[in-house]
CSV table of C-alpha atoms in Angstrom, one decimal:
chain,number,residue,atom,x,y,z
U,1,MET,CA,0.0,0.0,0.0
U,2,ALA,CA,2.8,2.4,0.9
U,3,SER,CA,4.6,1.9,-2.5
U,4,ALA,CA,1.3,2.4,-4.3
U,5,ALA,CA,0.8,5.7,-2.4
U,6,GLU,CA,4.3,6.8,-3.2
U,7,GLN,CA,3.8,6.0,-6.9
U,8,LEU,CA,0.5,8.0,-6.9
U,9,ALA,CA,2.3,10.9,-5.2
U,10,SER,CA,5.1,10.9,-7.8
U,11,ASN,CA,2.6,10.8,-10.7
U,12,LEU,CA,0.8,13.8,-9.2
U,13,ASN,CA,3.9,15.8,-8.6
U,14,PHE,CA,2.4,19.2,-9.1
U,15,ALA,CA,5.6,21.0,-8.1
U,16,ALA,CA,7.5,19.3,-10.9
U,17,PHE,CA,4.7,20.2,-13.3
U,18,ALA,CA,4.9,23.8,-12.3
U,19,LYS,CA,8.6,23.9,-13.2
U,20,ALA,CA,8.2,22.1,-16.5
U,21,GLU,CA,7.9,25.2,-18.7
U,22,ASP,CA,8.2,23.2,-22.0
U,23,LEU,CA,5.5,20.8,-21.0
U,24,LYS,CA,3.1,23.7,-20.1
U,25,LYS,CA,3.8,25.3,-23.5
U,26,ARG,CA,3.0,22.0,-25.2
U,27,ILE,CA,-0.3,21.6,-23.2
U,28,TRP,CA,-1.4,25.2,-24.0
U,29,PHE,CA,-0.5,24.7,-27.7
U,30,THR,CA,-2.6,21.5,-27.7
U,31,LEU,CA,-5.6,23.2,-26.0
U,32,GLY,CA,-5.3,26.2,-28.4
U,33,ALA,CA,-5.2,24.0,-31.5
U,34,LEU,CA,-8.3,22.0,-30.3
U,35,LEU,CA,-10.1,25.3,-29.6
U,36,VAL,CA,-9.4,26.3,-33.2
U,37,TYR,CA,-10.8,23.0,-34.4
U,38,ARG,CA,-14.0,23.4,-32.3
U,39,LEU,CA,-14.6,26.9,-33.6
U,40,GLY,CA,-14.3,25.6,-37.1
U,41,THR,CA,-17.1,23.1,-36.5
U,42,TYR,CA,-19.5,26.1,-36.1
U,43,ILE,CA,-18.5,28.0,-39.3
U,44,PRO,CA,-21.3,27.0,-41.8
U,45,LEU,CA,-20.7,26.0,-45.4
U,46,PRO,CA,-21.6,28.9,-47.7
U,47,GLY,CA,-24.9,28.7,-49.7
U,48,ILE,CA,-26.7,26.4,-47.2
U,49,ASN,CA,-30.2,26.9,-45.8
U,50,PRO,CA,-29.7,25.9,-42.1
U,51,ASP,CA,-33.3,25.2,-41.4
U,52,ALA,CA,-33.9,22.9,-44.4
U,53,PHE,CA,-30.6,21.1,-43.7
U,54,ALA,CA,-31.4,20.6,-40.0
U,55,GLN,CA,-34.7,19.0,-41.0
U,56,ALA,CA,-33.0,16.7,-43.5
U,57,PHE,CA,-30.2,15.8,-41.0
U,58,THR,CA,-32.8,14.9,-38.3
U,59,GLN,CA,-34.3,12.3,-40.6
U,60,GLN,CA,-30.9,10.7,-41.1
U,61,SER,CA,-29.3,11.2,-37.7
U,62,ARG,CA,-29.9,7.7,-36.5
U,63,GLY,CA,-28.1,6.2,-39.4
U,64,VAL,CA,-24.7,6.6,-40.9
U,65,LEU,CA,-24.7,10.4,-40.6
U,66,GLY,CA,-25.1,10.2,-36.8
U,67,VAL,CA,-21.9,8.2,-36.4
U,68,PHE,CA,-20.1,10.4,-38.9
U,69,ASN,CA,-21.3,13.4,-37.0
U,70,MET,CA,-19.9,12.0,-33.8
U,71,PHE,CA,-16.4,11.6,-35.4
U,72,ALA,CA,-16.7,15.1,-36.9
U,73,GLY,CA,-17.5,16.8,-33.6
U,74,GLY,CA,-21.0,17.9,-34.7
U,75,ALA,CA,-19.7,19.5,-37.9
U,76,VAL,CA,-22.0,17.4,-40.1
U,77,GLU,CA,-25.1,18.4,-38.1
U,78,ARG,CA,-24.3,22.0,-38.8
U,79,MET,CA,-22.7,21.3,-42.3
U,80,ALA,CA,-19.7,23.3,-41.2
U,81,ILE,CA,-16.4,23.7,-43.1
U,82,PHE,CA,-15.0,20.7,-41.1
U,83,ALA,CA,-17.9,18.5,-42.1
U,84,LEU,CA,-15.6,16.0,-43.8
U,85,GLY,CA,-13.5,15.8,-40.6
U,86,ILE,CA,-10.3,13.8,-40.6
U,87,MET,CA,-11.8,10.7,-42.1
U,88,PRO,CA,-10.4,11.1,-45.6
U,89,TYR,CA,-6.9,11.2,-44.0
U,90,ILE,CA,-7.6,8.0,-42.1
U,91,SER,CA,-9.0,6.3,-45.2
U,92,ALA,CA,-5.9,7.3,-47.1
U,93,SER,CA,-3.7,6.0,-44.3
U,94,ILE,CA,-5.5,2.6,-44.6
U,95,ILE,CA,-4.9,2.5,-48.3
U,96,MET,CA,-1.2,3.4,-48.0
U,97,GLN,CA,-0.6,0.8,-45.2
U,98,LEU,CA,-2.3,-1.9,-47.3
U,99,MET,CA,-0.1,-0.9,-50.3
U,100,THR,CA,3.1,-0.9,-48.3
U,101,SER,CA,2.4,-4.6,-47.6
U,102,VAL,CA,1.8,-5.6,-51.3
U,103,VAL,CA,3.8,-3.1,-53.4
U,104,PRO,CA,7.6,-3.9,-53.3
U,105,SER,CA,8.7,-0.3,-54.0
U,106,LEU,CA,6.6,1.1,-51.1
U,107,GLU,CA,7.8,-1.7,-48.8
U,108,ALA,CA,11.4,-0.7,-49.6
U,109,LEU,CA,10.5,2.9,-48.8
U,110,LYS,CA,9.2,1.8,-45.5
U,111,LYS,CA,12.5,0.1,-44.6
U,112,GLU,CA,14.5,3.2,-45.4
U,113,GLY,CA,13.8,4.8,-42.1
U,114,GLU,CA,12.9,8.5,-41.5
U,115,GLN,CA,13.4,9.5,-45.2
U,116,GLY,CA,11.1,6.7,-46.5
U,117,ARG,CA,8.5,7.5,-43.9
U,118,LYS,CA,8.4,11.1,-45.0
U,119,ILE,CA,7.8,10.0,-48.6
U,120,ILE,CA,5.0,7.7,-47.6
U,121,ASN,CA,3.5,10.5,-45.5
U,122,GLN,CA,3.5,12.7,-48.6
U,123,TYR,CA,1.8,10.0,-50.6
U,124,THR,CA,-0.8,9.7,-47.8
U,125,ARG,CA,-1.4,13.5,-48.1
U,126,TYR,CA,-2.0,13.2,-51.9
U,127,GLY,CA,-4.4,10.4,-51.2
U,128,THR,CA,-6.2,12.4,-48.7
U,129,VAL,CA,-6.7,15.2,-51.2
U,130,LEU,CA,-8.1,12.8,-53.8
U,131,LEU,CA,-10.5,11.1,-51.4
U,132,ALA,CA,-11.6,14.4,-50.0
U,133,LEU,CA,-12.3,15.8,-53.5
U,134,VAL,CA,-14.5,12.7,-54.3
U,135,GLN,CA,-16.4,12.9,-51.0
U,136,ALA,CA,-16.8,16.7,-51.1
U,137,TYR,CA,-18.2,16.6,-54.6
U,138,GLY,CA,-20.6,13.8,-53.6
U,139,ILE,CA,-21.8,15.8,-50.6
U,140,ALA,CA,-22.3,18.9,-52.8
U,141,VAL,CA,-24.4,17.0,-55.3
U,142,GLY,CA,-26.3,15.3,-52.5
U,143,LEU,CA,-27.1,18.6,-50.8
U,144,GLU,CA,-28.4,20.0,-54.2
U,145,SER,CA,-30.8,17.0,-54.4
U,146,GLY,CA,-32.3,17.9,-51.1
U,147,SER,CA,-35.4,20.0,-51.0
U,148,GLY,CA,-34.5,23.7,-50.4
U,149,ILE,CA,-31.1,22.9,-48.7
U,150,VAL,CA,-29.0,24.8,-51.2
U,151,THR,CA,-30.1,28.4,-51.8
U,152,ASP,CA,-28.5,28.7,-55.3
U,153,PRO,CA,-27.8,25.2,-56.9
U,154,GLY,CA,-25.3,25.0,-59.7
U,155,TRP,CA,-21.6,24.7,-60.5
U,156,PHE,CA,-20.6,27.7,-58.5
U,157,PHE,CA,-22.0,26.1,-55.3
U,158,ARG,CA,-20.4,22.7,-56.1
U,159,ILE,CA,-17.0,24.2,-56.7
U,160,SER,CA,-17.1,26.5,-53.6
U,161,ALA,CA,-18.4,23.6,-51.5
U,162,VAL,CA,-15.6,21.2,-52.7
U,163,ILE,CA,-12.9,23.8,-52.1
U,164,THR,CA,-14.2,24.6,-48.7
U,165,LEU,CA,-14.7,21.0,-47.5
U,166,VAL,CA,-11.3,19.8,-48.9
U,167,GLY,CA,-9.6,22.9,-47.4
U,168,GLY,CA,-11.2,22.1,-44.1
U,169,THR,CA,-9.9,18.5,-44.1
U,170,MET,CA,-6.4,19.6,-45.2
U,171,PHE,CA,-6.3,22.2,-42.4
U,172,LEU,CA,-7.3,19.5,-39.9
U,173,MET,CA,-4.6,17.2,-41.2
U,174,TRP,CA,-2.0,20.0,-40.8
U,175,LEU,CA,-3.4,20.8,-37.3
U,176,GLY,CA,-3.1,17.2,-36.2
U,177,GLU,CA,0.5,17.1,-37.4
U,178,GLN,CA,1.3,20.3,-35.5
U,179,ILE,CA,-0.2,18.9,-32.3
U,180,THR,CA,1.9,15.7,-32.6
U,181,ALA,CA,5.1,17.7,-33.2
U,182,ARG,CA,4.6,20.7,-30.9
U,183,GLY,CA,1.9,19.6,-28.4
U,184,ILE,CA,1.0,16.5,-26.3
U,185,GLY,CA,-0.3,13.2,-27.7
U,186,ASN,CA,-1.2,12.1,-31.2
U,187,GLY,CA,-2.8,15.0,-33.0
U,188,ILE,CA,-5.2,13.0,-35.2
U,189,SER,CA,-6.5,10.9,-32.2
U,190,LEU,CA,-6.9,14.1,-30.1
U,191,ILE,CA,-9.0,15.8,-32.8
U,192,ILE,CA,-11.4,12.8,-32.9
U,193,PHE,CA,-11.3,12.7,-29.1
U,194,ALA,CA,-12.3,16.4,-28.9
U,195,GLY,CA,-15.2,15.9,-31.3
U,196,ILE,CA,-16.5,12.9,-29.2
U,197,VAL,CA,-16.2,14.6,-25.9
U,198,ALA,CA,-17.9,17.8,-27.2
U,199,GLY,CA,-20.9,15.6,-28.1
U,200,LEU,CA,-21.2,13.7,-24.8
U,201,PRO,CA,-22.9,16.5,-22.8
U,202,SER,CA,-25.7,16.8,-25.3
U,203,ALA,CA,-26.1,13.0,-25.4
U,204,ILE,CA,-26.3,12.8,-21.6
U,205,SER,CA,-28.8,15.7,-21.4
U,206,GLY,CA,-30.8,14.1,-24.2
U,207,THR,CA,-31.0,10.8,-22.2
U,208,LEU,CA,-32.0,12.7,-19.0
U,209,GLU,CA,-34.7,14.5,-21.0
U,210,LEU,CA,-36.1,11.2,-22.3
U,211,GLY,CA,-36.2,10.0,-18.7
U,212,ARG,CA,-38.0,13.2,-17.6
U,213,THR,CA,-40.7,12.8,-20.3
U,214,GLY,CA,-41.1,9.0,-19.6
U,215,ALA,CA,-39.7,7.8,-22.9
U,216,LEU,CA,-37.0,5.9,-21.0
U,217,SER,CA,-37.5,4.4,-17.5
U,218,THR,CA,-35.3,5.5,-14.6
U,219,GLY,CA,-34.1,1.9,-14.2
U,220,LEU,CA,-32.9,1.8,-17.8
U,221,ILE,CA,-31.0,5.1,-17.5
U,222,LEU,CA,-29.3,3.9,-14.4
U,223,ALA,CA,-28.4,0.6,-16.1
U,224,ILE,CA,-26.9,2.6,-19.0
U,225,ILE,CA,-24.8,4.7,-16.6
U,226,VAL,CA,-23.6,1.6,-14.8
U,227,LEU,CA,-22.8,-0.1,-18.1
U,228,ALA,CA,-20.8,2.9,-19.2
U,229,ILE,CA,-18.8,2.8,-16.0
U,230,VAL,CA,-18.2,-1.0,-16.4
U,231,VAL,CA,-17.1,-0.5,-20.0
U,232,ILE,CA,-14.6,2.2,-19.0
U,233,ALA,CA,-13.2,-0.1,-16.3
U,234,VAL,CA,-12.9,-2.9,-18.8
U,235,ILE,CA,-11.2,-0.7,-21.4
U,236,VAL,CA,-8.7,0.6,-18.9
U,237,PHE,CA,-7.9,-3.0,-17.8
U,238,PHE,CA,-7.5,-4.4,-21.4
U,239,GLU,CA,-5.5,-1.3,-22.6
U,240,ARG,CA,-3.0,-1.8,-19.8
U,241,ALA,CA,-2.9,-5.6,-20.1
U,242,GLN,CA,0.5,-7.0,-21.2
U,243,ARG,CA,2.1,-10.4,-21.7
U,244,ARG,CA,5.7,-10.1,-20.6
U,245,LEU,CA,8.3,-12.4,-22.1
U,246,LEU,CA,11.4,-13.1,-20.0
U,247,ILE,CA,14.6,-11.9,-21.6
U,248,GLN,CA,18.0,-13.0,-20.3
U,249,TYR,CA,21.5,-11.6,-21.0
U,250,PRO,CA,24.6,-13.7,-20.5
U,251,LYS,CA,27.6,-12.8,-18.3
U,252,ARG,CA,30.1,-10.6,-20.2
U,253,GLN,CA,33.6,-9.6,-19.5
U,254,VAL,CA,34.9,-6.0,-20.1
U,255,GLY,CA,38.6,-5.9,-19.7
U,256,ASN,CA,39.4,-7.6,-16.4
U,257,ARG,CA,35.9,-7.1,-15.0
U,258,MET,CA,33.2,-9.7,-15.2
U,259,PHE,CA,29.6,-8.4,-15.3
U,260,GLN,CA,26.8,-10.5,-14.0
U,261,GLY,CA,24.0,-11.5,-16.5
U,262,ASP,CA,20.9,-9.4,-16.4
U,263,THR,CA,17.2,-10.2,-17.0
U,264,SER,CA,14.4,-8.0,-18.4
U,265,HIS,CA,11.0,-8.4,-20.0
U,266,LEU,CA,9.7,-7.9,-23.5
U,267,PRO,CA,6.2,-6.4,-23.0
U,268,LEU,CA,3.5,-7.4,-25.6
U,269,LYS,CA,0.3,-5.4,-25.3
U,270,LEU,CA,-2.9,-7.3,-25.4
U,271,ASN,CA,-4.3,-4.7,-27.7
U,272,THR,CA,-1.3,-3.6,-29.8
U,273,ALA,CA,-3.5,-1.9,-32.4
U,274,GLY,CA,-5.2,0.5,-29.9
U,275,VAL,CA,-8.1,2.5,-31.3
U,276,ILE,CA,-7.1,2.1,-34.9
U,277,PRO,CA,-9.2,-1.0,-35.8
U,278,PRO,CA,-12.6,0.6,-34.9
U,279,ILE,CA,-11.7,3.9,-36.5
U,280,PHE,CA,-10.5,2.2,-39.7
U,281,ALA,CA,-13.6,-0.1,-39.8
U,282,SER,CA,-15.9,2.9,-39.2
U,283,SER,CA,-14.3,5.0,-41.9
U,284,LEU,CA,-14.6,2.2,-44.5
U,285,LEU,CA,-18.2,1.6,-43.7
U,286,LEU,CA,-18.9,5.3,-43.8
U,287,LEU,CA,-17.1,5.9,-47.1
U,288,PRO,CA,-19.7,4.6,-49.5
U,289,ALA,CA,-22.6,5.8,-47.5
U,290,THR,CA,-21.6,9.4,-46.8
U,291,VAL,CA,-23.3,10.8,-49.9
U,292,ALA,CA,-26.2,8.3,-49.9
U,293,GLY,CA,-27.5,9.7,-46.6
U,294,PHE,CA,-28.4,13.0,-48.4
U,295,THR,CA,-29.6,11.4,-51.6
U,296,ASN,CA,-33.3,10.6,-52.2
U,297,THR,CA,-33.5,6.8,-52.0
U,298,ALA,CA,-36.2,6.7,-54.6
U,299,GLU,CA,-33.6,7.9,-57.2
U,300,LEU,CA,-31.2,5.1,-56.4
U,301,PRO,CA,-31.1,1.8,-58.2
U,302,ALA,CA,-33.0,-1.0,-56.5
U,303,TRP,CA,-29.8,-2.9,-55.8
U,304,ALA,CA,-28.1,0.1,-54.3
U,305,GLY,CA,-31.1,0.9,-52.1
U,306,GLY,CA,-31.1,-2.7,-50.9
U,307,ILE,CA,-27.4,-2.6,-49.9
U,308,LEU,CA,-27.8,0.7,-48.1
U,309,ALA,CA,-30.8,-0.7,-46.2
U,310,THR,CA,-28.9,-3.8,-45.1
U,311,LEU,CA,-25.9,-1.6,-43.9
U,312,GLY,CA,-28.1,0.4,-41.5
U,313,HIS,CA,-27.4,0.4,-37.7
U,314,GLY,CA,-28.7,-2.7,-36.0
U,315,GLN,CA,-28.8,-4.7,-39.3
U,316,PRO,CA,-27.1,-8.1,-39.2
U,317,LEU,CA,-25.0,-7.4,-42.3
U,318,TYR,CA,-23.7,-4.1,-40.8
U,319,MET,CA,-22.7,-5.7,-37.5
U,320,ALA,CA,-21.1,-8.7,-39.2
U,321,LEU,CA,-19.0,-6.5,-41.5
U,322,TYR,CA,-18.1,-4.2,-38.6
U,323,ALA,CA,-17.0,-7.1,-36.4
U,324,ALA,CA,-15.0,-8.7,-39.3
U,325,MET,CA,-13.3,-5.4,-40.2
U,326,ILE,CA,-12.4,-4.7,-36.5
U,327,ALA,CA,-10.9,-8.2,-36.2
U,328,PHE,CA,-9.0,-7.9,-39.5
U,329,PHE,CA,-7.5,-4.5,-38.7
U,330,ALA,CA,-6.6,-5.7,-35.2
U,331,PHE,CA,-4.3,-8.3,-36.8
U,332,PHE,CA,-3.3,-6.2,-39.7
U,333,TYR,CA,-2.2,-3.1,-37.8
U,334,THR,CA,-0.5,-5.3,-35.2
U,335,ALA,CA,1.6,-6.9,-37.9
U,336,ILE,CA,2.5,-3.4,-39.2
U,337,VAL,CA,3.6,-1.9,-35.9
U,338,PHE,CA,5.3,-5.0,-34.4
U,339,ASN,CA,7.6,-7.2,-36.4
U,340,PRO,CA,8.7,-10.3,-34.5
U,341,LYS,CA,11.6,-11.0,-36.8
U,342,ASP,CA,13.1,-7.5,-36.3
U,343,THR,CA,12.6,-7.8,-32.5
U,344,ALA,CA,14.3,-11.2,-32.5
U,345,ASP,CA,17.2,-9.7,-34.5
U,346,GLN,CA,17.6,-6.9,-32.1
U,347,LEU,CA,17.7,-9.3,-29.1
U,348,LYS,CA,20.3,-11.4,-30.9
U,349,LYS,CA,22.3,-8.3,-31.7
U,350,HIS,CA,22.4,-7.3,-28.0
U,351,SER,CA,23.1,-11.0,-26.9
U,352,GLY,CA,19.6,-11.3,-25.4
U,353,PHE,CA,17.6,-14.5,-25.6
U,354,ILE,CA,14.3,-16.1,-24.4
U,355,PRO,CA,15.0,-19.1,-22.2
U,356,GLY,CA,14.3,-22.3,-24.1
U,357,TYR,CA,14.4,-20.8,-27.6
U,358,ARG,CA,17.4,-20.3,-29.8
U,359,PRO,CA,18.2,-16.7,-30.8
U,360,GLY,CA,17.1,-15.7,-34.3
U,361,GLU,CA,14.4,-17.6,-36.2
U,362,ARG,CA,13.2,-19.8,-33.3
U,363,THR,CA,12.8,-16.7,-31.1
U,364,ALA,CA,10.9,-14.8,-33.8
U,365,GLU,CA,8.5,-17.8,-34.3
U,366,TYR,CA,7.8,-17.9,-30.5
U,367,ILE,CA,7.2,-14.2,-30.3
U,368,ASP,CA,4.9,-14.4,-33.3
U,369,TYR,CA,3.0,-17.3,-31.7
U,370,VAL,CA,2.5,-15.5,-28.4
U,371,LEU,CA,1.5,-12.2,-30.2
U,372,THR,CA,-1.0,-14.0,-32.4
U,373,ARG,CA,-2.7,-15.7,-29.4
U,374,ILE,CA,-3.0,-12.4,-27.4
U,375,THR,CA,-4.2,-10.5,-30.5
U,376,VAL,CA,-7.1,-13.0,-30.8
U,377,VAL,CA,-8.1,-12.0,-27.2
U,378,GLY,CA,-7.6,-8.3,-28.1
U,379,ALA,CA,-9.7,-8.6,-31.3
U,380,ILE,CA,-12.5,-10.2,-29.4
U,381,TYR,CA,-12.4,-7.5,-26.7
U,382,LEU,CA,-12.6,-4.7,-29.4
U,383,VAL,CA,-15.5,-6.4,-31.2
U,384,VAL,CA,-17.5,-6.8,-28.0
U,385,ILE,CA,-16.8,-3.2,-26.9
U,386,CYS,CA,-17.7,-1.7,-30.3
U,387,LEU,CA,-20.8,-3.8,-31.0
U,388,MET,CA,-22.3,-3.3,-27.5
U,389,PRO,CA,-23.9,0.1,-28.4
U,390,GLU,CA,-25.4,-1.4,-31.6
U,391,PHE,CA,-27.2,-4.0,-29.6
U,392,LEU,CA,-28.2,-1.4,-27.0
U,393,ILE,CA,-29.7,0.8,-29.7
U,394,SER,CA,-31.6,-2.1,-31.3
U,395,ALA,CA,-32.9,-3.4,-28.0
U,396,THR,CA,-33.8,-0.2,-26.2
U,397,GLY,CA,-34.2,2.4,-29.0
U,398,VAL,CA,-31.8,4.8,-27.3
U,399,PRO,CA,-31.6,7.6,-30.0
U,400,PHE,CA,-27.9,8.4,-29.6
U,401,TYR,CA,-24.6,6.8,-30.1
U,402,LEU,CA,-23.2,6.2,-26.6
U,403,GLY,CA,-20.6,3.7,-25.4
U,404,GLY,CA,-18.4,1.3,-27.4
U,405,THR,CA,-16.3,3.0,-30.0
U,406,SER,CA,-16.7,6.5,-28.5
U,407,LEU,CA,-15.7,5.4,-25.0
U,408,LEU,CA,-12.9,3.3,-26.3
U,409,ILE,CA,-11.4,6.3,-28.2
U,410,VAL,CA,-11.9,8.6,-25.2
U,411,VAL,CA,-10.4,6.3,-22.6
U,412,SER,CA,-7.5,5.1,-24.9
U,413,VAL,CA,-6.5,8.6,-26.0
U,414,THR,CA,-6.7,9.9,-22.4
U,415,LEU,CA,-4.4,7.1,-21.2
U,416,ASP,CA,-2.0,7.7,-24.0
U,417,THR,CA,-1.9,11.5,-23.3
U,418,VAL,CA,-1.5,11.1,-19.6
U,419,ALA,CA,1.4,8.7,-20.2
U,420,GLN,CA,3.1,11.2,-22.5
U,421,ILE,CA,2.7,14.0,-19.9
U,422,GLN,CA,4.2,11.7,-17.3
U,423,GLY,CA,7.1,11.0,-19.7
U,424,HIS,CA,7.7,14.7,-20.2
U,425,LEU,CA,7.7,15.2,-16.4
U,426,ILE,CA,10.2,12.4,-15.9
U,427,ALA,CA,12.5,13.8,-18.6
U,428,HIS,CA,12.3,17.2,-17.0
U,429,GLN,CA,13.1,15.9,-13.6
U,430,TYR,CA,16.0,13.9,-15.1
U,431,GLU,CA,17.4,17.0,-16.8
U,432,GLY,CA,17.0,18.9,-13.5
U,433,LEU,CA,19.1,16.2,-11.6
U,434,ILE,CA,21.8,16.4,-14.3
U,435,LYS,CA,22.0,20.2,-14.0
U,436,LYS,CA,22.2,20.0,-10.2
U,437,SER,CA,25.0,17.4,-10.4
U,438,LYS,CA,27.0,19.6,-12.8
U,439,LEU,CA,26.6,22.7,-10.6
U,440,ARG,CA,27.7,20.7,-7.5
U,441,GLY,CA,30.7,19.4,-9.5
U,442,GLY,CA,31.6,22.9,-10.6
U,443,LYS,CA,31.4,24.2,-7.0
U,444,ARG,CA,33.7,21.4,-5.8
U,445,GLY,CA,36.2,22.2,-8.5
U,446,LYS,CA,36.3,25.8,-7.4
């Protein structure tokens, strides 16, 4: 108990935080950037009739547009300049990561280190522009097909809408990169996080209003609150869960001195992919249906209308595809961010080994075996957490998207950001100790 209390006190070292000027600047920069993002979600797209669009959005809010609006921080509901959000960038990232696994030239770029990563990031930006152009034009055409939504339909509106929406997405992409470089945490994840958190108060107030009017029973509301708390606890547990592989280092002799062999651990996270699988899966499911939500279904071909109907929330095909995509991206992204062969080579290079397994290929096979098994558990955890709100909506008719994916993103990004803040504090304290030791050494020399 005492050690736990000491650890908590060290984590909450406000005195160290007060002295960490660089960390405070990073936090203020992050908050300022997120404030700019939130302001942009309230700037409307030119040429839109707000009342007519609000009526059209209300009819589609329980479908795909409701989820897309959650990721965009309410920008879709207001048809703001950030209505496309950051999803085109995420979709382009998916495509580039798939291509780096199948295209030899891109795979070679990936292995070139920092320079290759910069080239791949540039290709991702080009892909983002292309996807945003297609989606923005589709949205502009879809808005024109609505009754009275566009005040002056025509090519001028389409061109201005495309330029505005694409510019908004590119600005968000740039803003996310700036947060990552000059702020705290992953910029893209924080932008999505800010959008979800901004919508939670209205979702909670809407639920309480339904309870006041009798549309939802008090018992059901309490059950939803308890379920949300349990889900948060489960997410924290699984996000921190690790499988640690014992690593041993043999004795070594340096000159005439013999150093004792050391032991350490190779931590393998249960959910190595983090929040990427549900975000990727959501973006792919939203991509073909973004424009269709604004289009008159009577004008669509029969086969297209049938597909859109089966991809609605609560439909078996939607949930099956969502679960399959989450599981696929859990394994796919884990394979991208963690290479057992490279890890085994690094261990061999530093004379480390896993007891019972020969260094090199046998060690890589064992690490891959363990990683595959724990990723199965991680994928099941992600599927259950993300599908829970779908079943909740279908069973109770709760008219908002609460739980699952949103809570997963909020909790995971919060844990990651807190970990980065603690890392900056530890680095600051370490630098302070070095400076003090140098000053003491200088005084002794005098």
